[in-house]
mmCIF file of C-alpha atoms and ligand atoms in Angstrom:
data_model
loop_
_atom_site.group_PDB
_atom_site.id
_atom_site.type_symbol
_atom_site.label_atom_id
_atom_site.label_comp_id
_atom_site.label_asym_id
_atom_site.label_seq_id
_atom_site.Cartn_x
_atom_site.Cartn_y
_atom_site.Cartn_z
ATOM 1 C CA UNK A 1 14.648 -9.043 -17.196
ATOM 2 C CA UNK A 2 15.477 -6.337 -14.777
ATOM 3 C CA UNK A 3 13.579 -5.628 -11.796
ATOM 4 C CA UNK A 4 12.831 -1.372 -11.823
ATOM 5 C CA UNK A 5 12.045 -0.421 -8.313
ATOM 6 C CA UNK A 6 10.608 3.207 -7.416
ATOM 7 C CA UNK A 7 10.361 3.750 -3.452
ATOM 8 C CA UNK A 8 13.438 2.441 -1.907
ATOM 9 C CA UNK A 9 10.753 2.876 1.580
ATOM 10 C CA UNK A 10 9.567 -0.254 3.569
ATOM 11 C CA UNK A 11 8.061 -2.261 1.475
ATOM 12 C CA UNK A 12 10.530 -0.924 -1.432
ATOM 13 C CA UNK A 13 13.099 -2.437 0.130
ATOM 14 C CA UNK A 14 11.501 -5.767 2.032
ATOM 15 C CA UNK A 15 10.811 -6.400 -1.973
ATOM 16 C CA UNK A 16 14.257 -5.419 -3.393
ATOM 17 C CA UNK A 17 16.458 -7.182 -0.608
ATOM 18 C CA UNK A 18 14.619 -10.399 -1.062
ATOM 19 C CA UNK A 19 14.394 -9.966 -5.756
ATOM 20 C CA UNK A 20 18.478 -9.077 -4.521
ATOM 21 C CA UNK A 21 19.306 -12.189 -2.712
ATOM 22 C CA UNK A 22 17.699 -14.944 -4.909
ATOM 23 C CA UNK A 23 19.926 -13.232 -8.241
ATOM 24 C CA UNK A 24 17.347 -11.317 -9.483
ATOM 25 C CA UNK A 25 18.894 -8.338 -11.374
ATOM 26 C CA UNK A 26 17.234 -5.159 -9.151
ATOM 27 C CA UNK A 27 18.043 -1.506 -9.596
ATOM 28 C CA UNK A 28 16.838 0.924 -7.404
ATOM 29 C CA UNK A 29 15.457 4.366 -9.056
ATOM 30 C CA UNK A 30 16.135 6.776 -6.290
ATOM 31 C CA UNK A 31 14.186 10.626 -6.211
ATOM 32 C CA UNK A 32 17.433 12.627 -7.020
ATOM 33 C CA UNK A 33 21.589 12.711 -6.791
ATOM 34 C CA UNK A 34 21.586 13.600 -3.498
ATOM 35 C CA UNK A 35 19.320 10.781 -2.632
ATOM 36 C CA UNK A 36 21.544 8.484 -4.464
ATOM 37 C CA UNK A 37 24.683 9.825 -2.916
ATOM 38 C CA UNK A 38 23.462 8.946 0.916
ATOM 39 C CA UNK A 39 22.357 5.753 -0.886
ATOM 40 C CA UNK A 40 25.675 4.992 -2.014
ATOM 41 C CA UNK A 41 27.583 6.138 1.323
ATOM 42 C CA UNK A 42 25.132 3.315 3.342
ATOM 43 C CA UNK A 43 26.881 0.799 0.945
ATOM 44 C CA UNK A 44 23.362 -0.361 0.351
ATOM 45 C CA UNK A 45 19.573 -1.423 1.777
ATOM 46 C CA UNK A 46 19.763 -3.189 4.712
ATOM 47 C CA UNK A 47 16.979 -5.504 5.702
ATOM 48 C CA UNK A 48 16.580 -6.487 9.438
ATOM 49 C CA UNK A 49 14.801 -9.701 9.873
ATOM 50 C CA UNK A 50 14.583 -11.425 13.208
ATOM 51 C CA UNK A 51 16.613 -9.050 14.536
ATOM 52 C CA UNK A 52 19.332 -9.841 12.473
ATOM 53 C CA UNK A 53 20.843 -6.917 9.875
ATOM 54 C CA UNK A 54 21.976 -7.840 6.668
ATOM 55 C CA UNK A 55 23.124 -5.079 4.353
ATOM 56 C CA UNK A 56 22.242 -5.607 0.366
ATOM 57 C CA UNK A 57 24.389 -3.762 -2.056
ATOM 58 C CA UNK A 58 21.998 -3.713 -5.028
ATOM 59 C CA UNK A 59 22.661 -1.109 -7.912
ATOM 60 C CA UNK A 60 20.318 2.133 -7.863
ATOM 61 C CA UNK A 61 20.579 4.743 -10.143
ATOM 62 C CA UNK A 62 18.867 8.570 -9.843
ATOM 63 C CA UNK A 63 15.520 8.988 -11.656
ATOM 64 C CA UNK A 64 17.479 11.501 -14.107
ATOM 65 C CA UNK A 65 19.959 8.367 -15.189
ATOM 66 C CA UNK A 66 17.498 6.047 -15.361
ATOM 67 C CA UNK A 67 17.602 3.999 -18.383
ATOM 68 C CA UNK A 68 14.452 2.080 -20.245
ATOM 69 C CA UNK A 69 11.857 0.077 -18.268
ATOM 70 C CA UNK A 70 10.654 -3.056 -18.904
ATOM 71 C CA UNK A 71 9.569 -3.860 -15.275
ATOM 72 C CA UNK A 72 8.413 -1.628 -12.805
ATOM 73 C CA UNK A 73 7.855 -2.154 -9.334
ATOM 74 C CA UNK A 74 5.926 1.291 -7.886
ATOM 75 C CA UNK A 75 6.371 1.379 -4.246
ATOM 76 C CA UNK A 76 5.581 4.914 -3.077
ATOM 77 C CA UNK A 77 2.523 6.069 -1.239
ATOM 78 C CA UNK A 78 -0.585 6.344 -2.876
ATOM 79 C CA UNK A 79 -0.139 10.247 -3.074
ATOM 80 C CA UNK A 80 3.225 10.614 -4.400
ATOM 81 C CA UNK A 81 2.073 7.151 -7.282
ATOM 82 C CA UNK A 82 0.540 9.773 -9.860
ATOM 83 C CA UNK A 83 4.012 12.272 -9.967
ATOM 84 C CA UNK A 84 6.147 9.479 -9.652
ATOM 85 C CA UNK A 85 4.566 7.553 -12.738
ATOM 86 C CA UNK A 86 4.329 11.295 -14.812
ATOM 87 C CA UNK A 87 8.575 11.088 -14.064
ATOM 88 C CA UNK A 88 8.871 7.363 -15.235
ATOM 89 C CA UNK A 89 6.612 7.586 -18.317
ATOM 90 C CA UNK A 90 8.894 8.698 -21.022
ATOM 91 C CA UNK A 91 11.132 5.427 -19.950
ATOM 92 C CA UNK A 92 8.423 2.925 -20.110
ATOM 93 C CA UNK A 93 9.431 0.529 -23.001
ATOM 94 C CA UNK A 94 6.264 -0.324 -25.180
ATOM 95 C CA UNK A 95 5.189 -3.604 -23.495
ATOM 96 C CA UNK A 96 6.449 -2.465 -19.844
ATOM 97 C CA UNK A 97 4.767 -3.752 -17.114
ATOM 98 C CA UNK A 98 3.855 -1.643 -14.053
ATOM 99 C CA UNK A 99 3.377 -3.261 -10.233
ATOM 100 C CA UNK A 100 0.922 -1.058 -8.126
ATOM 101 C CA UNK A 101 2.230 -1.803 -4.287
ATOM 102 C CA UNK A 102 -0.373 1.013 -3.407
ATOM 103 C CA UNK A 103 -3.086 0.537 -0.624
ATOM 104 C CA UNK A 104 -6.467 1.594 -0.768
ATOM 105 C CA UNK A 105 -7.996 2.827 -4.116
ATOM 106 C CA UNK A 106 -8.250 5.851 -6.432
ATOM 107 C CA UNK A 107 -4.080 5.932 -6.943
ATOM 108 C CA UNK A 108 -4.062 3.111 -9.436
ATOM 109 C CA UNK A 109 -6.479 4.415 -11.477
ATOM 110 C CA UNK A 110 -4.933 7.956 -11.500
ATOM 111 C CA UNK A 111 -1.809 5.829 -12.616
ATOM 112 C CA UNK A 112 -2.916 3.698 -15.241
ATOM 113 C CA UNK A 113 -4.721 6.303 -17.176
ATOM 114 C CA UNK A 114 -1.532 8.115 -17.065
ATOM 115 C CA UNK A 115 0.469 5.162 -18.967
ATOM 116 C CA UNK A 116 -1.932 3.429 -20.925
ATOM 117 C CA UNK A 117 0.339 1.370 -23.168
ATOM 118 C CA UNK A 118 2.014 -0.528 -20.369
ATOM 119 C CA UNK A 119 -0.068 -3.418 -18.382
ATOM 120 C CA UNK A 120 -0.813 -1.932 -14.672
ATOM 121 C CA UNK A 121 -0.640 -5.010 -12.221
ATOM 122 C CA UNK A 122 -2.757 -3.890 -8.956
ATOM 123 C CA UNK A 123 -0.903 -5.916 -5.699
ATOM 124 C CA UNK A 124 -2.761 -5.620 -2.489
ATOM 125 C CA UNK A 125 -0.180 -6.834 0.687
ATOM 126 C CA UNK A 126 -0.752 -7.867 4.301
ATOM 127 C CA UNK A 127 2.805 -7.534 4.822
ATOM 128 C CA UNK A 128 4.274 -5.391 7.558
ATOM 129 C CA UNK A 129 7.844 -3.679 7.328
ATOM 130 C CA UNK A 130 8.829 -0.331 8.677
ATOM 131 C CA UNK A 131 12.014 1.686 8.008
ATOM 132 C CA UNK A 132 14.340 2.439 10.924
ATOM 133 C CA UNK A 133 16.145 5.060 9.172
ATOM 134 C CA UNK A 134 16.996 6.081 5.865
ATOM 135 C CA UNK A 135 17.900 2.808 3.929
ATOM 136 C CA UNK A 136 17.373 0.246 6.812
ATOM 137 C CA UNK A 137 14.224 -1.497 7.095
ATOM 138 C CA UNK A 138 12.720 -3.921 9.396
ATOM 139 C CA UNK A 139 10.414 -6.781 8.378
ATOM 140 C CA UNK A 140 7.899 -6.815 11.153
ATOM 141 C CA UNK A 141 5.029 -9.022 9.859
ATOM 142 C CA UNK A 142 5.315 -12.251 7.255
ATOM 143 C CA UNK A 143 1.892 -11.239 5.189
ATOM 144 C CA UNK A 144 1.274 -12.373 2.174
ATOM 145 C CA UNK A 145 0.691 -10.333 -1.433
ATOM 146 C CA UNK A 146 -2.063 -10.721 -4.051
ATOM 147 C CA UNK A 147 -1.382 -9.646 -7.381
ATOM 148 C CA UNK A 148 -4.171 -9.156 -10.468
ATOM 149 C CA UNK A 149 -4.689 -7.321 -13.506
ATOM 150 C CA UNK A 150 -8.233 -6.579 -13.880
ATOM 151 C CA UNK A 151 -8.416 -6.388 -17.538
ATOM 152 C CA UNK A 152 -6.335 -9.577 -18.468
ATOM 153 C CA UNK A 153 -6.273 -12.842 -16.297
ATOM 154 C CA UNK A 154 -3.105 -14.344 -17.942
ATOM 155 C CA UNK A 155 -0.325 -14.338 -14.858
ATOM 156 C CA UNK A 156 2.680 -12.621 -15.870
ATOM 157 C CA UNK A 157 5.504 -14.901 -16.529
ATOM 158 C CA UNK A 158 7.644 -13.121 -13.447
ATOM 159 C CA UNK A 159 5.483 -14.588 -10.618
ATOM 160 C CA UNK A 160 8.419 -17.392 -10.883
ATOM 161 C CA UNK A 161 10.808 -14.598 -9.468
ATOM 162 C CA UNK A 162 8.664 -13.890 -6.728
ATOM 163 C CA UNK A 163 8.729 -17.761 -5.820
ATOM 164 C CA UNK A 164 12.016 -17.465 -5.694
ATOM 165 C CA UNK A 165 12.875 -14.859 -3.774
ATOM 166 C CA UNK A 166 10.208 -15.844 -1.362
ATOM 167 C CA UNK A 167 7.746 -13.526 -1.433
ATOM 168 C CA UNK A 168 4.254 -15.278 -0.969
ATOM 169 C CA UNK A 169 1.909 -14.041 -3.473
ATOM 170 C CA UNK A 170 -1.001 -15.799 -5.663
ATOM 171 C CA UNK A 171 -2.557 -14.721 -8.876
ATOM 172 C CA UNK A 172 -5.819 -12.816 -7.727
ATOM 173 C CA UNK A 173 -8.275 -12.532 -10.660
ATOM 174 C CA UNK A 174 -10.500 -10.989 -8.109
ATOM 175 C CA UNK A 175 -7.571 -8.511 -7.385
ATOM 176 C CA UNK A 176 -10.479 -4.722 -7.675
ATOM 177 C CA UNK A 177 -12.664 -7.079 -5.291
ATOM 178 C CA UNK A 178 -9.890 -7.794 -2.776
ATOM 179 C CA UNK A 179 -8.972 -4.379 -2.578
ATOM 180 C CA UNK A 180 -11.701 -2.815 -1.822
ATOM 181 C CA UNK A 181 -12.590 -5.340 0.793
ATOM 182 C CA UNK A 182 -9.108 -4.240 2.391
ATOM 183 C CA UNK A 183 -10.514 -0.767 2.061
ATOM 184 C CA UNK A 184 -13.505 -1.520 3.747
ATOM 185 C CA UNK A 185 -11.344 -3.141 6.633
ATOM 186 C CA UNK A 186 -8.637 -0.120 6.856
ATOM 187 C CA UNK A 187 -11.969 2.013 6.783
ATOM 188 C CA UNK A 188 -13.731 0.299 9.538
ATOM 189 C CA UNK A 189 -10.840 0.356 12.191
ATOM 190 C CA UNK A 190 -8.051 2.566 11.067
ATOM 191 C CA UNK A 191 -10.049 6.157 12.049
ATOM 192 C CA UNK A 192 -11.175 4.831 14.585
ATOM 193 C CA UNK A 193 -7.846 4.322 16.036
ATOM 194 C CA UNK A 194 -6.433 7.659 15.029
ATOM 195 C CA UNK A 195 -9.607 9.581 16.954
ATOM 196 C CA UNK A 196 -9.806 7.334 19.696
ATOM 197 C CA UNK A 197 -5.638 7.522 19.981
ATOM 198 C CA UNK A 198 -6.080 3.816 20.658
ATOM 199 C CA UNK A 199 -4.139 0.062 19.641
ATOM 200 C CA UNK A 200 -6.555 -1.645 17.465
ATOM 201 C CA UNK A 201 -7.392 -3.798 20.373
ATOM 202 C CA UNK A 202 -8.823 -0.972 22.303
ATOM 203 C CA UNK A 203 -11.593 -0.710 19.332
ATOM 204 C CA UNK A 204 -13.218 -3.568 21.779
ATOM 205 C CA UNK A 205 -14.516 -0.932 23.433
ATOM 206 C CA UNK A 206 -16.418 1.076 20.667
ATOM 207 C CA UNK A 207 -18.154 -2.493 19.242
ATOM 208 C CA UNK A 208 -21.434 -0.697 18.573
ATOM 209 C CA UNK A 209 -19.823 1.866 16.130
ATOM 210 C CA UNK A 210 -17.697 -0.395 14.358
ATOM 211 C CA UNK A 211 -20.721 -2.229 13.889
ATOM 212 C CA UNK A 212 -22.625 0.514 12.409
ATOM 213 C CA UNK A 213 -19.771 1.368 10.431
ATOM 214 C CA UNK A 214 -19.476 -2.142 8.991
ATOM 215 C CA UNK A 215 -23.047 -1.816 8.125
ATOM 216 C CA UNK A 216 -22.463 1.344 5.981
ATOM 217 C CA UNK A 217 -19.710 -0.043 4.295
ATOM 218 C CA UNK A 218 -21.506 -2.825 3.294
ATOM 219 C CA UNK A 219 -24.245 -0.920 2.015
ATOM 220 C CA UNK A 220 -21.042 0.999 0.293
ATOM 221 C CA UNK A 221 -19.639 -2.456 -1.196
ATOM 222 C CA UNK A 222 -23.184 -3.764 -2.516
ATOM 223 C CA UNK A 223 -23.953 -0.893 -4.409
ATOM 224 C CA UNK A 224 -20.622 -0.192 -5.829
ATOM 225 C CA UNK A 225 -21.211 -4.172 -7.475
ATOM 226 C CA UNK A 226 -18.329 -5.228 -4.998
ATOM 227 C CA UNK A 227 -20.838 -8.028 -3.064
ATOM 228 C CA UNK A 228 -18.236 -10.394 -2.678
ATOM 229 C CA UNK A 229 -16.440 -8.105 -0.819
ATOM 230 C CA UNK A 230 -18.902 -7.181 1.707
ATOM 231 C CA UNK A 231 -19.546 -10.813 2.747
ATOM 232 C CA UNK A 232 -18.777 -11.466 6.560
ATOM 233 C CA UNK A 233 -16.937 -7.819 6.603
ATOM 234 C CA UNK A 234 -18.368 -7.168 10.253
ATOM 235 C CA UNK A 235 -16.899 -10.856 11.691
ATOM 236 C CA UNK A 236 -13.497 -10.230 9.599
ATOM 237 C CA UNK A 237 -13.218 -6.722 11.267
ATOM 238 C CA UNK A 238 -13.647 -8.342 15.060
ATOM 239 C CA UNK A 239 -11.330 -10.729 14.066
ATOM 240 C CA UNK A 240 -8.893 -8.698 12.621
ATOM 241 C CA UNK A 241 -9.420 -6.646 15.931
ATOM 242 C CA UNK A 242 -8.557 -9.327 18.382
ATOM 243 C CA UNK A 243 -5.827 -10.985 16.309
ATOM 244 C CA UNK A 244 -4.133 -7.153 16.194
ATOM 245 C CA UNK A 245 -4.865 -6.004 19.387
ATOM 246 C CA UNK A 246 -1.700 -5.230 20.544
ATOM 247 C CA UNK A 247 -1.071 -3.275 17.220
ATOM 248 C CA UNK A 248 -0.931 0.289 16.458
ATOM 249 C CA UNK A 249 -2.945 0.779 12.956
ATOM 250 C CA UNK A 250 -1.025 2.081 9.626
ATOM 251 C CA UNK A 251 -2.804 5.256 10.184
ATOM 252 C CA UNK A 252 -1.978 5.405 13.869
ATOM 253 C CA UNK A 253 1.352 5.062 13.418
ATOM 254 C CA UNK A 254 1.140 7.599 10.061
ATOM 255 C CA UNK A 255 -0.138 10.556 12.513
ATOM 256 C CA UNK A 256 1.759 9.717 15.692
ATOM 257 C CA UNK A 257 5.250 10.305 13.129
ATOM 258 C CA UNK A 258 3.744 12.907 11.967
ATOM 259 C CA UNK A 259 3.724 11.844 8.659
ATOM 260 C CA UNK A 260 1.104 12.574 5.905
ATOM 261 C CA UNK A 261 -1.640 9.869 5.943
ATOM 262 C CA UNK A 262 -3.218 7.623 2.729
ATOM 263 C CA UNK A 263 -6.692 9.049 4.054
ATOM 264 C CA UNK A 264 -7.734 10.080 0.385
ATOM 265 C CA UNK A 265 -7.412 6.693 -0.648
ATOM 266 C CA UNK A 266 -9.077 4.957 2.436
ATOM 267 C CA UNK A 267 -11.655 6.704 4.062
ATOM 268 C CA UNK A 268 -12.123 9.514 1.384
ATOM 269 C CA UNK A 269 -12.580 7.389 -1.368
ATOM 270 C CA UNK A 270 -15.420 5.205 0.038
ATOM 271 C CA UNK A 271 -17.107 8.419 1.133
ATOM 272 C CA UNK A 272 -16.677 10.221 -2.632
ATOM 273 C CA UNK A 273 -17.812 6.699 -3.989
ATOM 274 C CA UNK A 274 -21.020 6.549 -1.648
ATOM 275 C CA UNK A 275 -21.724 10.793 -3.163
ATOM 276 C CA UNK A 276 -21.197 9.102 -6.838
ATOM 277 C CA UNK A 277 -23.811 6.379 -6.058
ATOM 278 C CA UNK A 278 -26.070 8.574 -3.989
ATOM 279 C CA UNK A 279 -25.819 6.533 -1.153
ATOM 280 C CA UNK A 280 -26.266 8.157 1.976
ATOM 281 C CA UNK A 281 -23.921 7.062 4.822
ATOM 282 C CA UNK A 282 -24.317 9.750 7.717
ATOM 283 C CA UNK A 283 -21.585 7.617 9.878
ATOM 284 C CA UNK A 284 -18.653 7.107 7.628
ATOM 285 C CA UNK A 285 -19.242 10.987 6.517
ATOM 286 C CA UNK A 286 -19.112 11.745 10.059
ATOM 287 C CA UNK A 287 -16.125 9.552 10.658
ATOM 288 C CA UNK A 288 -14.345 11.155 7.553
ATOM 289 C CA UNK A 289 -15.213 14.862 8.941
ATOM 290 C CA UNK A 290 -14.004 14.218 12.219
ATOM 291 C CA UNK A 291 -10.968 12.341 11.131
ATOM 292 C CA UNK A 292 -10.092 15.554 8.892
ATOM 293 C CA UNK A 293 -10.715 17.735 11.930
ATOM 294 C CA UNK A 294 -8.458 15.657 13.934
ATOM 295 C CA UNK A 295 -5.644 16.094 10.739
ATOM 296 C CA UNK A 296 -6.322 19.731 10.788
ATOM 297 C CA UNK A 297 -5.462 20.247 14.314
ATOM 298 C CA UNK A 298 -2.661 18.530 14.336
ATOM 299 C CA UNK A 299 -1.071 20.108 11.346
ATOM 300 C CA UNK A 300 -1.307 17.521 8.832
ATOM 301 C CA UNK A 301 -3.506 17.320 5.338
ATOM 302 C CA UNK A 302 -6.824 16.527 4.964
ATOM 303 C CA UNK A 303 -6.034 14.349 1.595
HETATM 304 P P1 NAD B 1 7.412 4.477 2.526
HETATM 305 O O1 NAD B 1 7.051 5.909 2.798
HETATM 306 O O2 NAD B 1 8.173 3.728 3.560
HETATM 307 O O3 NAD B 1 8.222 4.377 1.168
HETATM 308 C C1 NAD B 1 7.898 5.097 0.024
HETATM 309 C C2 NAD B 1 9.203 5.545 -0.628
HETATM 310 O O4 NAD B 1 8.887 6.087 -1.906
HETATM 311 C C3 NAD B 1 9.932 6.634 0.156
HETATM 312 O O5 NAD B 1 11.281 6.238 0.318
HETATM 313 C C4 NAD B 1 9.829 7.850 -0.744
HETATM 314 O O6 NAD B 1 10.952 8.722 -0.642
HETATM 315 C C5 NAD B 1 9.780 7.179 -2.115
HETATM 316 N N1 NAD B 1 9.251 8.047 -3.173
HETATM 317 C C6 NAD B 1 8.077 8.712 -3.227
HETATM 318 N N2 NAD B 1 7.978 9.413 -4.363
HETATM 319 C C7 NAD B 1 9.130 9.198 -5.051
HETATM 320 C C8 NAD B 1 9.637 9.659 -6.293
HETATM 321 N N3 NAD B 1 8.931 10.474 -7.078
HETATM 322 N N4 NAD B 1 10.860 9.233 -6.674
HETATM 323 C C9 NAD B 1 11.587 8.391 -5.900
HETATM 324 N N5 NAD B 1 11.164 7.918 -4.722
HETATM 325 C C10 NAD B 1 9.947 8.319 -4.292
HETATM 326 O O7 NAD B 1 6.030 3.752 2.198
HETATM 327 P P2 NAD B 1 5.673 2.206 2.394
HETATM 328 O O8 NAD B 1 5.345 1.953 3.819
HETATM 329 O O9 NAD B 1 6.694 1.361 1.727
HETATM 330 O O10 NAD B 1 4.284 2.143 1.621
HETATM 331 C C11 NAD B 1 4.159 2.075 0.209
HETATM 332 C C12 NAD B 1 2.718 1.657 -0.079
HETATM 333 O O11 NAD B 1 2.538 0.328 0.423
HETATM 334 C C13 NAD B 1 1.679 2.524 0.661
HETATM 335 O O12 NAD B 1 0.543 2.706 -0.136
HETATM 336 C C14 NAD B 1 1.329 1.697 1.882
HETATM 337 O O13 NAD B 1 0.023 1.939 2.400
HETATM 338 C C15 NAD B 1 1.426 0.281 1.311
HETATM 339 N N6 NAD B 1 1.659 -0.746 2.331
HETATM 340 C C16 NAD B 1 2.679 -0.612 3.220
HETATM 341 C C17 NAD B 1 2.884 -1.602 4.158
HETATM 342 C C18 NAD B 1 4.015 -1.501 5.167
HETATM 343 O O14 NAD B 1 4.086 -2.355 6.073
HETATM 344 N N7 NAD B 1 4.906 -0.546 5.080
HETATM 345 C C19 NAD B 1 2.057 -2.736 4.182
HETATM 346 C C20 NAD B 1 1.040 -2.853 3.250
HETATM 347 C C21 NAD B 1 0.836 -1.844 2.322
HETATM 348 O O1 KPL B 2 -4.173 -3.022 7.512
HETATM 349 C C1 KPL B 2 -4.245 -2.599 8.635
HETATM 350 C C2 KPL B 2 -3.611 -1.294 8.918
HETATM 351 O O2 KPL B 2 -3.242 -1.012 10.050
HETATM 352 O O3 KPL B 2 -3.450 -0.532 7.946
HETATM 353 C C3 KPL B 2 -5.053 -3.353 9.669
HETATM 354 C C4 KPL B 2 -4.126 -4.053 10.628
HETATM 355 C C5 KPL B 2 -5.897 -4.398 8.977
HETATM 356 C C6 KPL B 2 -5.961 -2.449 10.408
HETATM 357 O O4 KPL B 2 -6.877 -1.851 9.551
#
């Protein structure tokens, strides 16, 4: 069965390229004609991996020729998911299943009430790939993927493509759990870095409010019935911390390019979940304020 991709971005393409190579049959669904034409005049996605390029010519085709979908993989920002999906619907075959590459939460909701008869597969991904320009992308860090559908436990039968192309996953029946303890992680470092205009390393320095903040967002996890997720968050942030020092965070790197950040699916969503649970968290509000400040004054949006 054919392999839909939406996003031909980093991790669009670190998923496509490797589908591509083990004879998987891929096709790309690209935002317009003119988006398909540059496509076409690159001759393809090319995936750098240990510094080596490697140009992939898989097939794309412009959301407007798009044919029926069995198999979707949606790799787009959080914020673009819910207008991408309304474009896609009226091709989704009957039993189609739909691959949410999205991090953070409140996106994959937004999408799966927009297609309700296919089966929404939430993936959560510690992989690391960045594009170098259009249609070239570099795979930066080996991560691993965990994929789960929270209202049926019964693995899809494609997980054997994934083996094969080499893309380390598992089965996560836990999948809402995992993803909101990567939530709580992004939410506990990833401000921090943009308002401190620091590597994740230099967090170090600010231990006694990433503790507090840990403490909130454990508060956060408990009440939102997500305990699992808020065990050991504090010693998982240091560590994550010290084994990333050197790194710039997602978020970091999101306002330094100037580019429009996921913060309405990180930070804003714990903070509107706290409001629905009446949980007061004076810190993470705080954070979220001054991180929208910080957006504000340098031009970008708040959500
Ligand atoms: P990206 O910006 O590199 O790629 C997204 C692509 O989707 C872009 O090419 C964009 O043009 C395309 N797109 C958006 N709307 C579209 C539409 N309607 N039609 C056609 N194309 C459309 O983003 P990314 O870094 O690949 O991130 C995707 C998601 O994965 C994000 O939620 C991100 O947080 C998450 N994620 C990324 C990484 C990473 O290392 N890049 C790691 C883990 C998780
Ligand atoms: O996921 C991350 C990110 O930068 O988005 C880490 C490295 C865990 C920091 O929150």
């Amino acid at each position: 069965m054919r392999w839909h991709i939406l996003g031909a971005g980093s991790l669009g393409s670190l998923w496509a390229a490797r589908l591509y190579r083990a004879g998987c049959d891929v096709e790309l669904i690209l935002r317009d004609q003119q988006r398909l034409a540059s496509y076409q005049s690159a001759g393809g996605l090319t995936l750098i991996e240990d510094n080596q390029p490697h140009c992939y010519p898989i097939p794309a085709v412009s959301i407007d020729d798009c044919g029926p979908i069995s198999r979707l993989l949606l790799a787009c920002k959080a914020y673009d998911a819910p207008t991408a999906i309304i474009q896609l619907a009226p091709l989704l075959a009957e039993d189609a299943e739909v691959i949410l590459l999205q991090n953070g939460l409140g996106s994959q909701e937004r999408v799966a009430a927009l297609i309700p008869q296919a089966r929404c597969i939430l993936a959560s991904s510690t992989e690391g790939a960045f594009r170098q320009a259009d249609f070239c992308t570099v795979f930066a860090g080996h991560g691993h993927t965990w994929l789960g559908d929270p209202l049926q436990s019964e693995p899809p039968t494609w997980l054997v493509d994934l083996q094969q192309s080499q893309i380390n996953h598992d089965w996560a029946e836990d999948i809402v759990s995992r993803l909101w303890r990567k939530l709580a992680l992004n939410c506990a470092i990833n401000p921090l870095t943009v308002l401190y205009d620091c590597r994740n390393g230099g967090l170090l320095e600010h231990q006694a409010e990433v503790a507090t903040l840990c403490h909130e967002l454990n508060q956060l996890l408990h009440a939102c019935g997500m305990s699992t997720a808020a065990t050991g968050l504090h010693e998982q942030v240091i560590r994550v911390i010290n084994a990333t020092a050197a790194n710039y965070s997602s978020m970091h790197q999101d306002v330094s390019q100037k580019r429009r950040t996921e913060i309405a699916y990180l930070i804003g969503y714990a903070c509107a979940a706290a409001e629905r649970q009446q949980l007061q968290l004076p810190h993470l509000n705080a954070l979220n304020e001054r991180l929208g400040q910080y957006l504000d004054a340098h031009g970008l949006p708040r959500h």
